[in-house]
Tab-separated table of C-alpha atoms and ligand atoms in Angstrom:
chain	number	residue	atom	x	y	z
A	931	MET	CA	85.181	97.920	69.855
A	932	SER	CA	82.841	97.914	67.053
A	933	ALA	CA	79.305	99.365	68.111
A	934	THR	CA	77.975	96.682	66.956
A	935	ASN	CA	79.326	94.329	69.432
A	936	THR	CA	76.545	94.168	71.235
A	937	MET	CA	75.317	91.430	72.179
A	938	ALA	CA	77.365	88.783	74.363
A	939	THR	CA	78.139	86.056	72.372
A	940	PHE	CA	81.135	88.773	70.189
A	941	ARG	CA	84.358	88.770	71.626
A	942	TYR	CA	85.679	92.203	71.355
A	943	LYS	CA	88.595	93.352	69.064
A	944	THR	CA	90.819	95.405	70.713
A	945	PHE	CA	94.524	96.616	70.175
A	946	GLY	CA	97.380	97.307	72.301
A	947	TYR	CA	101.390	97.030	71.930
A	948	ALA	CA	103.187	93.849	72.887
A	949	ALA	CA	105.807	92.008	73.249
A	950	GLN	CA	105.845	89.096	70.663
A	951	SER	CA	109.146	87.192	72.154
A	952	VAL	CA	111.912	87.032	74.973
A	953	GLY	CA	113.855	90.424	73.811
A	954	ALA	CA	111.722	91.657	71.419
A	955	ARG	CA	110.671	96.002	71.222
A	956	LEU	CA	106.868	96.551	71.617
A	957	THR	CA	105.138	96.627	68.824
A	958	PRO	CA	101.364	97.731	67.818
A	959	PHE	CA	99.478	94.011	68.227
A	960	SER	CA	95.141	93.446	67.243
A	961	PHE	CA	93.960	91.024	69.856
A	962	GLU	CA	90.083	90.054	70.965
A	963	ARG	CA	89.119	90.488	74.586
A	964	ARG	CA	86.597	88.008	75.697
A	965	ALA	CA	82.505	88.665	75.310
A	966	LEU	CA	80.803	90.283	77.978
A	967	ARG	CA	80.096	87.528	80.719
A	968	PRO	CA	76.632	89.127	83.027
A	969	ASN	CA	78.680	90.526	85.582
A	970	ASP	CA	81.312	92.406	83.008
A	971	VAL	CA	82.866	95.788	82.217
A	972	ALA	CA	83.840	96.850	79.507
A	973	MET	CA	86.226	99.863	79.468
A	974	GLU	CA	87.821	101.832	76.305
A	975	ILE	CA	91.491	102.823	78.301
A	976	LEU	CA	92.154	106.157	78.857
A	977	TYR	CA	95.715	105.974	80.591
A	978	CYS	CA	97.945	103.178	82.189
A	979	GLY	CA	101.008	103.415	83.859
A	980	VAL	CA	103.998	101.915	82.925
A	981	CYS	CA	105.378	99.521	86.145
A	982	HIS	CA	109.068	98.020	86.981
A	983	SER	CA	106.878	94.645	86.412
A	984	ASP	CA	105.463	95.138	82.945
A	985	LEU	CA	108.971	95.507	82.365
A	986	HIS	CA	110.475	92.056	84.014
A	987	TRP	CA	107.257	90.854	82.393
A	988	ALA	CA	107.794	91.790	78.559
A	989	ARG	CA	111.617	90.232	78.765
A	990	ASN	CA	110.864	87.352	80.552
A	991	ASP	CA	112.960	88.571	83.852
A	992	TRP	CA	111.051	85.620	86.469
A	993	GLY	CA	110.895	83.069	83.332
A	994	TRP	CA	107.743	82.588	83.347
A	995	SER	CA	106.558	84.764	80.381
A	996	ALA	CA	103.461	84.025	77.779
A	997	TYR	CA	104.446	85.447	74.630
A	998	PRO	CA	102.577	87.321	73.177
A	999	VAL	CA	102.409	89.796	76.394
A	1000	VAL	CA	100.998	92.984	76.316
A	1001	PRO	CA	101.405	94.413	79.729
A	1002	GLY	CA	100.233	96.918	81.950
A	1003	HIS	CA	97.626	97.504	85.039
A	1004	GLU	CA	97.627	100.479	86.346
A	1005	ILE	CA	94.226	101.479	84.473
A	1006	ILE	CA	92.151	104.519	83.965
A	1007	GLY	CA	89.369	103.990	81.992
A	1008	ARG	CA	85.700	104.904	80.779
A	1009	VAL	CA	82.842	102.234	80.881
A	1010	ILE	CA	80.885	101.158	77.253
A	1011	GLU	CA	79.027	99.216	78.325
A	1012	VAL	CA	77.897	96.780	81.167
A	1013	GLY	CA	77.130	92.854	81.132
A	1014	SER	CA	73.069	92.479	82.467
A	1015	GLU	CA	73.770	91.138	85.359
A	1016	VAL	CA	75.999	94.642	86.666
A	1017	THR	CA	74.849	97.324	88.743
A	1018	ARG	CA	77.714	98.861	90.318
A	1019	PHE	CA	78.667	100.970	87.387
A	1020	LYS	CA	77.131	102.562	84.162
A	1021	ALA	CA	78.290	103.623	80.653
A	1022	ASP	CA	80.609	106.829	80.182
A	1023	ASP	CA	81.758	105.682	84.485
A	1024	HIS	CA	85.390	106.528	84.903
A	1025	VAL	CA	86.753	103.587	86.303
A	1026	ALA	CA	89.831	101.946	87.208
A	1027	VAL	CA	91.586	98.431	87.116
A	1028	GLY	CA	94.903	97.331	89.435
A	1029	CYS	CA	97.076	94.545	89.722
A	1030	MET	CA	93.964	91.464	89.744
A	1031	VAL	CA	91.050	91.036	87.683
A	1032	ASP	CA	89.860	87.949	89.074
A	1033	SER	CA	89.890	85.664	92.439
A	1034	CYS	CA	88.229	82.215	93.848
A	1035	GLN	CA	85.896	85.136	96.013
A	1036	HIS	CA	85.023	82.221	98.609
A	1037	CYS	CA	87.953	81.412	100.188
A	1038	ASP	CA	88.303	83.075	103.908
A	1039	GLN	CA	90.765	85.658	102.343
A	1040	CYS	CA	88.470	86.923	99.727
A	1041	ARG	CA	85.430	87.126	102.254
A	1042	LYS	CA	87.661	89.526	103.765
A	1043	GLY	CA	87.716	91.431	101.334
A	1044	GLU	CA	91.689	90.302	100.766
A	1045	GLU	CA	91.611	89.095	97.343
A	1046	GLN	CA	95.141	89.635	97.024
A	1047	LEU	CA	95.987	86.643	99.582
A	1048	CYS	CA	92.982	84.632	97.788
A	1049	ARG	CA	94.199	80.774	98.627
A	1050	GLU	CA	93.236	79.281	94.376
A	1051	GLY	CA	95.799	82.264	93.985
A	1052	ASN	CA	94.405	85.764	92.109
A	1053	THR	CA	94.550	86.590	88.852
A	1054	LEU	CA	96.851	88.727	87.735
A	1055	THR	CA	95.606	91.801	85.455
A	1056	TYR	CA	98.433	90.215	82.492
A	1057	GLY	CA	99.945	87.066	82.255
A	1058	SER	CA	96.807	85.370	83.932
A	1059	PRO	CA	95.145	81.909	82.782
A	1060	ASP	CA	91.351	83.204	83.011
A	1061	ARG	CA	89.003	81.197	85.129
A	1062	ILE	CA	86.847	80.249	83.313
A	1063	THR	CA	88.647	80.369	79.519
A	1064	GLN	CA	92.000	79.357	80.684
A	1065	GLU	CA	93.258	82.012	78.379
A	1066	MET	CA	95.918	84.435	79.312
A	1067	THR	CA	94.675	87.173	80.665
A	1068	GLN	CA	96.687	90.547	78.092
A	1069	GLY	CA	97.080	93.849	80.311
A	1070	GLY	CA	96.365	97.524	79.725
A	1071	TYR	CA	98.973	99.009	77.062
A	1072	SER	CA	95.608	98.524	75.152
A	1073	LYS	CA	92.597	100.311	74.169
A	1074	HIS	CA	90.199	98.660	75.855
A	1075	VAL	CA	89.313	95.873	78.564
A	1076	VAL	CA	86.685	93.487	80.021
A	1077	VAL	CA	87.157	93.018	83.726
A	1078	ARG	CA	84.062	91.179	86.276
A	1079	GLN	CA	82.442	94.228	88.198
A	1080	GLU	CA	84.178	93.102	92.190
A	1081	PHE	CA	87.565	93.930	90.209
A	1082	VAL	CA	86.177	97.341	88.836
A	1083	LEU	CA	87.335	100.477	90.798
A	1084	ARG	CA	85.398	103.518	90.880
A	1085	VAL	CA	87.361	106.872	90.327
A	1086	PRO	CA	86.548	109.425	92.496
A	1087	GLU	CA	85.344	112.890	91.330
A	1088	GLY	CA	87.845	114.779	91.418
A	1089	LEU	CA	91.018	112.953	90.623
A	1090	ASP	CA	92.452	113.686	87.873
A	1091	LEU	CA	92.309	110.912	85.596
A	1092	ALA	CA	95.625	112.228	83.414
A	1093	ARG	CA	98.112	110.951	86.882
A	1094	ALA	CA	95.872	108.562	88.487
A	1095	ALA	CA	96.594	105.422	86.788
A	1096	PRO	CA	100.149	104.628	89.504
A	1097	LEU	CA	98.117	104.881	92.109
A	1098	LEU	CA	96.724	100.810	91.150
A	1099	CYS	CA	99.826	99.392	91.530
A	1100	ALA	CA	102.419	101.697	92.857
A	1101	GLY	CA	99.814	103.443	95.344
A	1102	ILE	CA	98.535	100.926	96.746
A	1103	THR	CA	101.621	99.046	97.030
A	1104	THR	CA	103.087	101.237	99.861
A	1105	TYR	CA	99.557	102.090	100.603
A	1106	SER	CA	98.534	99.201	102.332
A	1107	PRO	CA	101.571	98.071	104.495
A	1108	LEU	CA	100.901	101.705	105.682
A	1109	ARG	CA	97.350	100.262	106.825
A	1110	THR	CA	98.455	96.952	107.447
A	1111	TRP	CA	101.249	98.519	110.654
A	1112	GLY	CA	98.731	101.807	111.993
A	1113	VAL	CA	99.851	104.472	110.564
A	1114	GLY	CA	98.833	107.509	111.545
A	1115	PRO	CA	99.842	110.747	112.642
A	1116	GLY	CA	102.571	110.685	115.076
A	1117	SER	CA	103.847	107.349	113.678
A	1118	ARG	CA	107.730	107.274	112.441
A	1119	VAL	CA	108.092	106.285	109.351
A	1120	GLY	CA	110.928	105.755	106.925
A	1121	VAL	CA	111.446	105.372	103.346
A	1122	ILE	CA	113.852	103.556	101.409
A	1123	GLY	CA	114.382	104.172	97.428
A	1124	LEU	CA	112.998	106.974	95.975
A	1125	GLY	CA	111.535	105.662	92.971
A	1126	GLY	CA	108.176	105.010	91.543
A	1127	LEU	CA	106.966	103.385	94.830
A	1128	GLY	CA	108.927	105.498	97.646
A	1129	HIS	CA	108.091	108.618	96.313
A	1130	MET	CA	104.450	107.009	96.528
A	1131	ALA	CA	104.784	105.563	100.667
A	1132	VAL	CA	106.507	109.012	100.868
A	1133	LYS	CA	103.174	111.077	99.714
A	1134	LEU	CA	100.936	108.714	100.978
A	1135	ALA	CA	102.960	108.048	104.769
A	1136	SER	CA	102.441	112.243	104.768
A	1137	GLY	CA	99.157	112.378	104.245
A	1138	LEU	CA	97.738	109.437	106.990
A	1139	GLY	CA	99.921	112.541	109.791
A	1140	ALA	CA	103.395	110.558	110.274
A	1141	HIS	CA	106.920	111.712	110.290
A	1142	VAL	CA	108.603	110.214	107.053
A	1143	THR	CA	112.065	109.930	106.744
A	1144	VAL	CA	114.055	109.225	103.323
A	1145	MET	CA	116.591	107.210	103.222
A	1146	SER	CA	119.215	107.413	100.581
A	1147	ARG	CA	122.475	106.855	99.229
A	1148	THR	CA	123.871	110.155	98.936
A	1149	PRO	CA	122.434	113.699	100.300
A	1150	ASP	CA	121.165	114.543	96.225
A	1151	LYS	CA	117.579	113.374	96.561
A	1152	GLU	CA	116.777	115.824	99.855
A	1153	ALA	CA	115.229	118.698	97.896
A	1154	ASP	CA	113.019	115.965	95.914
A	1155	ALA	CA	112.815	114.619	98.954
A	1156	LEU	CA	111.298	117.609	100.861
A	1157	ALA	CA	108.956	118.610	98.288
A	1158	LEU	CA	107.347	115.158	98.422
A	1159	GLY	CA	106.417	115.630	101.722
A	1160	ALA	CA	109.007	114.360	104.150
A	1161	ASP	CA	110.141	115.809	106.741
A	1162	ARG	CA	114.002	114.901	106.143
A	1163	LEU	CA	116.414	112.668	104.057
A	1164	LEU	CA	119.028	110.231	106.007
A	1165	VAL	CA	121.976	109.212	104.210
A	1166	SER	CA	122.504	105.555	104.714
A	1167	THR	CA	125.837	105.832	103.899
A	1168	ASP	CA	126.825	108.252	106.348
A	1169	PRO	CA	127.866	106.262	109.783
A	1170	ASP	CA	127.416	108.870	112.020
A	1171	ALA	CA	123.834	109.695	110.983
A	1172	MET	CA	122.759	106.129	110.866
A	1173	ALA	CA	123.865	105.336	114.845
A	1174	GLN	CA	122.304	108.361	115.639
A	1175	ALA	CA	118.899	107.134	113.651
A	1176	ALA	CA	119.151	104.237	115.631
A	1177	ASN	CA	115.394	102.930	117.279
A	1178	SER	CA	113.761	106.267	115.642
A	1179	PHE	CA	111.521	104.369	113.057
A	1180	ASP	CA	108.289	102.284	113.600
A	1181	LEU	CA	107.643	101.610	109.907
A	1182	ILE	CA	110.371	101.394	107.396
A	1183	ILE	CA	108.888	100.509	103.501
A	1184	ASP	CA	111.761	99.229	101.585
A	1185	THR	CA	111.295	100.134	98.273
A	1186	VAL	CA	114.787	99.267	96.588
A	1187	PRO	CA	114.079	97.185	93.405
A	1188	THR	CA	117.332	95.266	93.260
A	1189	LYS	CA	118.785	92.754	95.532
A	1190	HIS	CA	120.503	94.497	98.729
A	1191	ASP	CA	121.532	94.174	102.196
A	1192	ILE	CA	118.850	94.997	105.156
A	1193	ASN	CA	121.543	94.771	108.035
A	1194	PRO	CA	121.998	98.528	107.948
A	1195	TYR	CA	118.267	98.850	108.970
A	1196	MET	CA	117.512	96.784	111.474
A	1197	PRO	CA	118.430	99.002	114.155
A	1198	LEU	CA	116.723	102.185	112.947
A	1199	LEU	CA	113.890	100.498	114.427
A	1200	ASP	CA	112.072	100.627	117.688
A	1201	VAL	CA	111.176	97.574	120.100
A	1202	ASP	CA	108.450	96.086	117.942
A	1203	GLY	CA	109.359	98.167	114.598
A	1204	THR	CA	108.902	96.392	111.614
A	1205	LEU	CA	110.636	96.341	108.085
A	1206	VAL	CA	108.573	95.713	105.359
A	1207	ILE	CA	109.876	95.067	101.596
A	1208	VAL	CA	107.274	96.218	98.753
A	1209	GLY	CA	109.467	94.835	95.976
A	1210	GLN	CA	110.180	91.211	94.312
A	1211	LEU	CA	113.540	90.514	94.221
A	1212	GLY	CA	114.521	86.545	94.767
A	1213	ASN	CA	117.308	86.750	97.504
A	1214	LEU	CA	118.202	89.483	99.722
A	1215	SER	CA	121.654	89.330	100.943
A	1216	GLU	CA	121.499	87.222	104.500
A	1217	PRO	CA	119.978	89.311	107.398
A	1218	SER	CA	121.464	88.909	110.739
A	1219	THR	CA	119.464	88.015	114.027
A	1220	VAL	CA	121.135	90.339	116.562
A	1221	PRO	CA	119.318	93.172	115.747
A	1222	LEU	CA	115.968	91.241	114.925
A	1223	MET	CA	116.230	89.125	118.407
A	1224	LEU	CA	116.872	92.407	120.932
A	1225	GLY	CA	114.539	94.861	119.182
A	1226	ARG	CA	111.985	91.491	118.536
A	1227	ARG	CA	112.195	93.863	115.461
A	1228	ARG	CA	110.534	91.479	112.030
A	1229	VAL	CA	111.307	91.678	109.078
A	1230	ALA	CA	107.758	91.376	106.576
A	1231	GLY	CA	107.018	91.188	102.846
A	1232	SER	CA	103.749	92.983	101.429
A	1233	PRO	CA	102.012	92.207	97.993
A	1234	ILE	CA	99.281	94.205	96.921
A	1235	GLY	CA	96.509	95.518	98.753
A	1236	GLY	CA	92.554	93.932	98.789
A	1237	ILE	CA	89.646	95.910	96.135
A	1238	ALA	CA	87.983	97.456	98.953
A	1239	GLN	CA	91.256	98.872	100.043
A	1240	THR	CA	92.141	100.044	97.126
A	1241	GLN	CA	89.000	101.694	96.486
A	1242	GLU	CA	89.760	103.373	100.012
A	1243	LEU	CA	93.139	104.450	98.295
A	1244	LEU	CA	91.702	106.494	95.849
A	1245	ASP	CA	88.985	107.900	97.698
A	1246	PHE	CA	91.861	109.535	100.084
A	1247	CYS	CA	93.915	110.691	97.387
A	1248	ALA	CA	90.832	112.690	96.144
A	1249	ARG	CA	90.233	114.327	99.767
A	1250	GLN	CA	93.456	115.070	100.403
A	1251	ASN	CA	94.730	115.920	96.846
A	1252	ILE	CA	97.399	112.946	96.931
A	1253	LEU	CA	98.253	112.442	92.636
A	1254	PRO	CA	102.006	110.566	91.991
A	1255	GLU	CA	104.398	112.707	90.051
A	1256	CYS	CA	103.797	111.604	86.222
A	1257	GLU	CA	105.325	112.065	83.082
A	1258	THR	CA	102.502	111.368	80.076
A	1259	ILE	CA	104.085	109.588	77.157
A	1260	ARG	CA	102.892	108.437	74.050
A	1261	MET	CA	101.896	105.057	73.009
A	1262	ASP	CA	105.149	104.318	70.641
A	1263	GLN	CA	107.596	105.655	73.270
A	1264	ILE	CA	107.506	102.504	75.850
A	1265	ASN	CA	110.110	101.109	74.368
A	1266	GLU	CA	112.042	104.881	75.024
A	1267	ALA	CA	110.132	104.160	78.771
A	1268	PHE	CA	111.491	101.163	79.746
A	1269	GLU	CA	115.087	102.185	78.739
A	1270	ARG	CA	114.882	105.203	81.106
A	1271	MET	CA	113.071	103.232	83.540
A	1272	GLU	CA	115.999	100.632	83.807
A	1273	ARG	CA	118.218	103.547	84.688
A	1274	ALA	CA	115.326	105.501	86.805
A	1275	ASP	CA	115.552	107.848	84.585
A	1276	VAL	CA	112.448	109.297	85.437
A	1277	ARG	CA	110.600	111.281	88.172
A	1278	TYR	CA	108.494	109.365	89.415
A	1279	ARG	CA	106.316	107.315	86.892
A	1280	PHE	CA	105.184	107.248	83.210
A	1281	VAL	CA	101.840	107.554	82.770
A	1282	ILE	CA	100.275	106.016	78.610
A	1283	ASP	CA	97.911	108.942	77.181
A	1284	MET	CA	96.187	105.960	75.473
A	1285	ALA	CA	94.570	108.422	72.982
A	1286	SER	CA	97.428	107.654	71.272
A	1287	LEU	CA	97.416	104.676	70.412
A	1288	THR	CA	95.593	104.303	67.146
A	1289	ALA	CA	94.188	101.575	65.209
B	1367	ZN	ZN1	103.112	97.199	89.284
B	1368	ZN	ZN1	90.054	83.018	97.439
């Protein structure tokens, strides 16, 4: 943003990468951010993680994308300017923005700090109408962003800026169910799928003191699972191993990003155990009620977490030195990164170094 943009009436000129239509590759795109409101924080984006949702949104996989599309909701930045009423941040602070940038702020869920469950619907970082101007929000594959201070996170001292970005979506999406279901020392946690979300679930559950099992269709991910902090790998296609694991989990986090059958996993839960789904999959294969009733077991879903819990996660990761495994890319490598992500050819998250994005 130019240094002359100091008056609140000026909109911020910025640039990034956008998809202009369904099926289009992401290409350079100049656009504007809103003028600073009194409670807004303007930041230069330093890093942005690449999430599966970015790809789905860019390609209109959910059917409601509004073009042009600038994806990106795992944002690490540096404050460059604050509005007149901003008290929590000042220039040069290291800050972060996740999947949402606004909510009603007055419903029961918002007052509890569960803005992700806002009764009026939260405003997503990209692809949502701004609550005041109705302009579509645009994401973090760009040089700058303007966000109200209530949705800006503080990056704690000591957290590696270049690797922290995926905590803002993959991290909080897996941390929130761990906290909702009270995971701590001695908890028995299973993780299905070892991608961007799964690898964070392993690190975070392990960091909370749980006994962690990765469930995979083949044994070839065992070394990776153990290296990430898991205690063992359970091969889900091995009937004997699955039978032996019956009733042995308190919580299973299912991170598989495509339609699949959850029935083989349900008997693995102990009484009152929960299988929580954190991917947006649409329909699942038909679940059987038998293991649900016999073990009083539950299937649940969980979105991201609230702002307070996201801050708790960042602080927890700084204290415990838990960081996502990242491959850093340049902005102009994003289309290739999308293709590799579709082939699950990434360990475990791409992060764009925004220093590589120039006008
Ligand atoms: Zn995401
Ligand atoms: Zn609300």
